[in-house]
Tab-separated table of C-alpha atoms in Angstrom:
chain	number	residue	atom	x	y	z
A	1	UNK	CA	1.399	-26.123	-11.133
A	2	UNK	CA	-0.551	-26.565	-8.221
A	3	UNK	CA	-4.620	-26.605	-8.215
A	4	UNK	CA	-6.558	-23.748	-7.023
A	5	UNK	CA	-8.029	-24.081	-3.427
A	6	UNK	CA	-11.351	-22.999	-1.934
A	7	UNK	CA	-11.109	-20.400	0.410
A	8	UNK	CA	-14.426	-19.393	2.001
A	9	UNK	CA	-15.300	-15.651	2.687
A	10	UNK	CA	-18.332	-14.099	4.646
A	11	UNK	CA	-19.753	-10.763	3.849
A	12	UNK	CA	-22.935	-9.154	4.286
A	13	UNK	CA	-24.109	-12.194	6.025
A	14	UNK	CA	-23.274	-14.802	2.936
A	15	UNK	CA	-20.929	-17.231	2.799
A	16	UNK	CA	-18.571	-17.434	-1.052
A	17	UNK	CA	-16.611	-20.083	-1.647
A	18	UNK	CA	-13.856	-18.717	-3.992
A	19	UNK	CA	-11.649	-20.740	-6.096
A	20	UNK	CA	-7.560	-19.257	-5.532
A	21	UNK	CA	-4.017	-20.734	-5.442
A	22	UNK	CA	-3.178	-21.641	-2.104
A	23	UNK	CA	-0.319	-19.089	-1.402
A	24	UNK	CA	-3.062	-16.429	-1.847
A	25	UNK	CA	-5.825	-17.668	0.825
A	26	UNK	CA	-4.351	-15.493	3.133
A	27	UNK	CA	-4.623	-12.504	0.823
A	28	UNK	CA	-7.803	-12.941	-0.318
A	29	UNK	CA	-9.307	-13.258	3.453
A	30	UNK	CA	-7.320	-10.034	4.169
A	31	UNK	CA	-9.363	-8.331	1.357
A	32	UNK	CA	-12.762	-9.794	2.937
A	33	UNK	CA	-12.298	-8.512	6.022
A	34	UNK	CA	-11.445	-5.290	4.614
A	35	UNK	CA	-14.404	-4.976	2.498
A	36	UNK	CA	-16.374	-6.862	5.548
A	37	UNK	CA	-15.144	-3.650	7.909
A	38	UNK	CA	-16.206	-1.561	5.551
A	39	UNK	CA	-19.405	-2.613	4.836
A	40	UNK	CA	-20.316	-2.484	8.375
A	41	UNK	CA	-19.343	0.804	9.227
A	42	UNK	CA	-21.658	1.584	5.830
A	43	UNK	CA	-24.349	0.288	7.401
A	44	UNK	CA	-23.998	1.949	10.832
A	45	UNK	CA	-23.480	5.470	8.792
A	46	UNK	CA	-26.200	5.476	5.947
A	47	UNK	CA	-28.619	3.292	7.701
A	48	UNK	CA	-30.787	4.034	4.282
A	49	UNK	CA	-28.768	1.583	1.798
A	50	UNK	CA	-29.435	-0.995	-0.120
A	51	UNK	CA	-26.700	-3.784	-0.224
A	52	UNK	CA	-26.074	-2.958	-4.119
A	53	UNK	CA	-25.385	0.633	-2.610
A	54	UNK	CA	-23.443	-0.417	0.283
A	55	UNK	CA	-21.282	-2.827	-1.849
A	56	UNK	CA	-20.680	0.116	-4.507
A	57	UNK	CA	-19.952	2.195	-1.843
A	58	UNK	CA	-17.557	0.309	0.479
A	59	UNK	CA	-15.765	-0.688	-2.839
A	60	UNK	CA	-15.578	3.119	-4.097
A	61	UNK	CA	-13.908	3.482	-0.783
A	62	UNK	CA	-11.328	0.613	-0.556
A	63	UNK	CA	-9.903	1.264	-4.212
A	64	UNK	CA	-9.567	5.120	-3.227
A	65	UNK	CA	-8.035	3.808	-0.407
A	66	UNK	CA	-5.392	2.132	-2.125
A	67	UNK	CA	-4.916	4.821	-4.969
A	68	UNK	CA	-4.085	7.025	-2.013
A	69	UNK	CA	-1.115	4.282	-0.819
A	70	UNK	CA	0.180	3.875	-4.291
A	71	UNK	CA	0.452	7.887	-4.955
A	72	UNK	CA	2.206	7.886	-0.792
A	73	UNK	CA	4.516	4.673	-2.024
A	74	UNK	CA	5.468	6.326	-6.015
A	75	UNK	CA	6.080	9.753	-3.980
A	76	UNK	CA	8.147	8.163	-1.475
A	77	UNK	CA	10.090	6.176	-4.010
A	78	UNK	CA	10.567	9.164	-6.039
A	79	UNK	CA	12.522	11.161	-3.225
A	80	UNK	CA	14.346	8.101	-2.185
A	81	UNK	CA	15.427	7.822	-6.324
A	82	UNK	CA	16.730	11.231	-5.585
A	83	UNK	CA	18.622	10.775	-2.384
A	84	UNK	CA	20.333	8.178	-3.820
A	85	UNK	CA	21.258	10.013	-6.910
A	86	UNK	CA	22.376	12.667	-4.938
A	87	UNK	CA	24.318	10.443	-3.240
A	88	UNK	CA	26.183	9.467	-5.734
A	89	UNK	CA	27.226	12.250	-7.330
A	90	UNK	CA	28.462	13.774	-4.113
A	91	UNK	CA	30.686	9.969	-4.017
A	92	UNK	CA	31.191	10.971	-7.804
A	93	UNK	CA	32.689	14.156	-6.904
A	94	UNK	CA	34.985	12.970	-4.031
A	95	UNK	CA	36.409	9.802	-6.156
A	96	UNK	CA	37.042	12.997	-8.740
A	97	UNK	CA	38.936	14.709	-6.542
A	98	UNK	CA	36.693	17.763	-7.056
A	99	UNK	CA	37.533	19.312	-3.588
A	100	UNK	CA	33.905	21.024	-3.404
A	101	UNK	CA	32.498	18.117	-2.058
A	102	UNK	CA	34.957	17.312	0.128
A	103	UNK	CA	34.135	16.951	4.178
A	104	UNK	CA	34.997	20.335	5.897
A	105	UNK	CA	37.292	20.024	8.880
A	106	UNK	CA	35.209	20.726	12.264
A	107	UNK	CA	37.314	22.835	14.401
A	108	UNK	CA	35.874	20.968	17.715
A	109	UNK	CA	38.167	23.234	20.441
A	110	UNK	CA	35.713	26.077	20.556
């Protein structure tokens, strides 16, 4: 097991030094800038917060943010669970014989 790194991270101005295995530096700095982006356009908007406000705020927005992805991804994943199924029953039926699902003919001298 390897021992967690320091990553450094800037937002609002301060500089964190976070403890996190090395694979997930990258990650982690991702996430910073996110939250970093956010906070900034904050600011420019509601001139009037605080940084406890701007902080709750820019957070509210990033998890809704990625609520909104994960509903997108399970809905996506959902109809691609039922193409496939659909799928293979249609296979089902051909291997069956069943001659309902078989391919019409195309009658391509028209």
């Amino acid at each position: 097991m390897t021992a967690p790194k320091t990553c450094s991270v800037r937002l609002l101005d301060k500089t964190y030094e976070i403890k996190c295995p090395e694979h997930e530096i990258h990650n982690l700095q991702q996430a910073a800038q996110k939250l970093q982006e956010q906070l900034l356009a904050n600011k420019r908007k509601f001139k009037q917060l605080d940084d406890f406000q701007n902080l709750l705020l820019a957070s509210l927005h990033v998890s809704h943010e990625l609520i909104s992805y994960q509903k997108l991804q399970e809905q996506q994943r959902h109809q691609v669970t039922q193409f496939i199924s659909s799928l293979e029953n249609k296979i089902n039926q051909v291997v069956s014989g069943n001659s309902e699902a078989e391919p019409q003919a195309v009658d391509s001298s028209a």
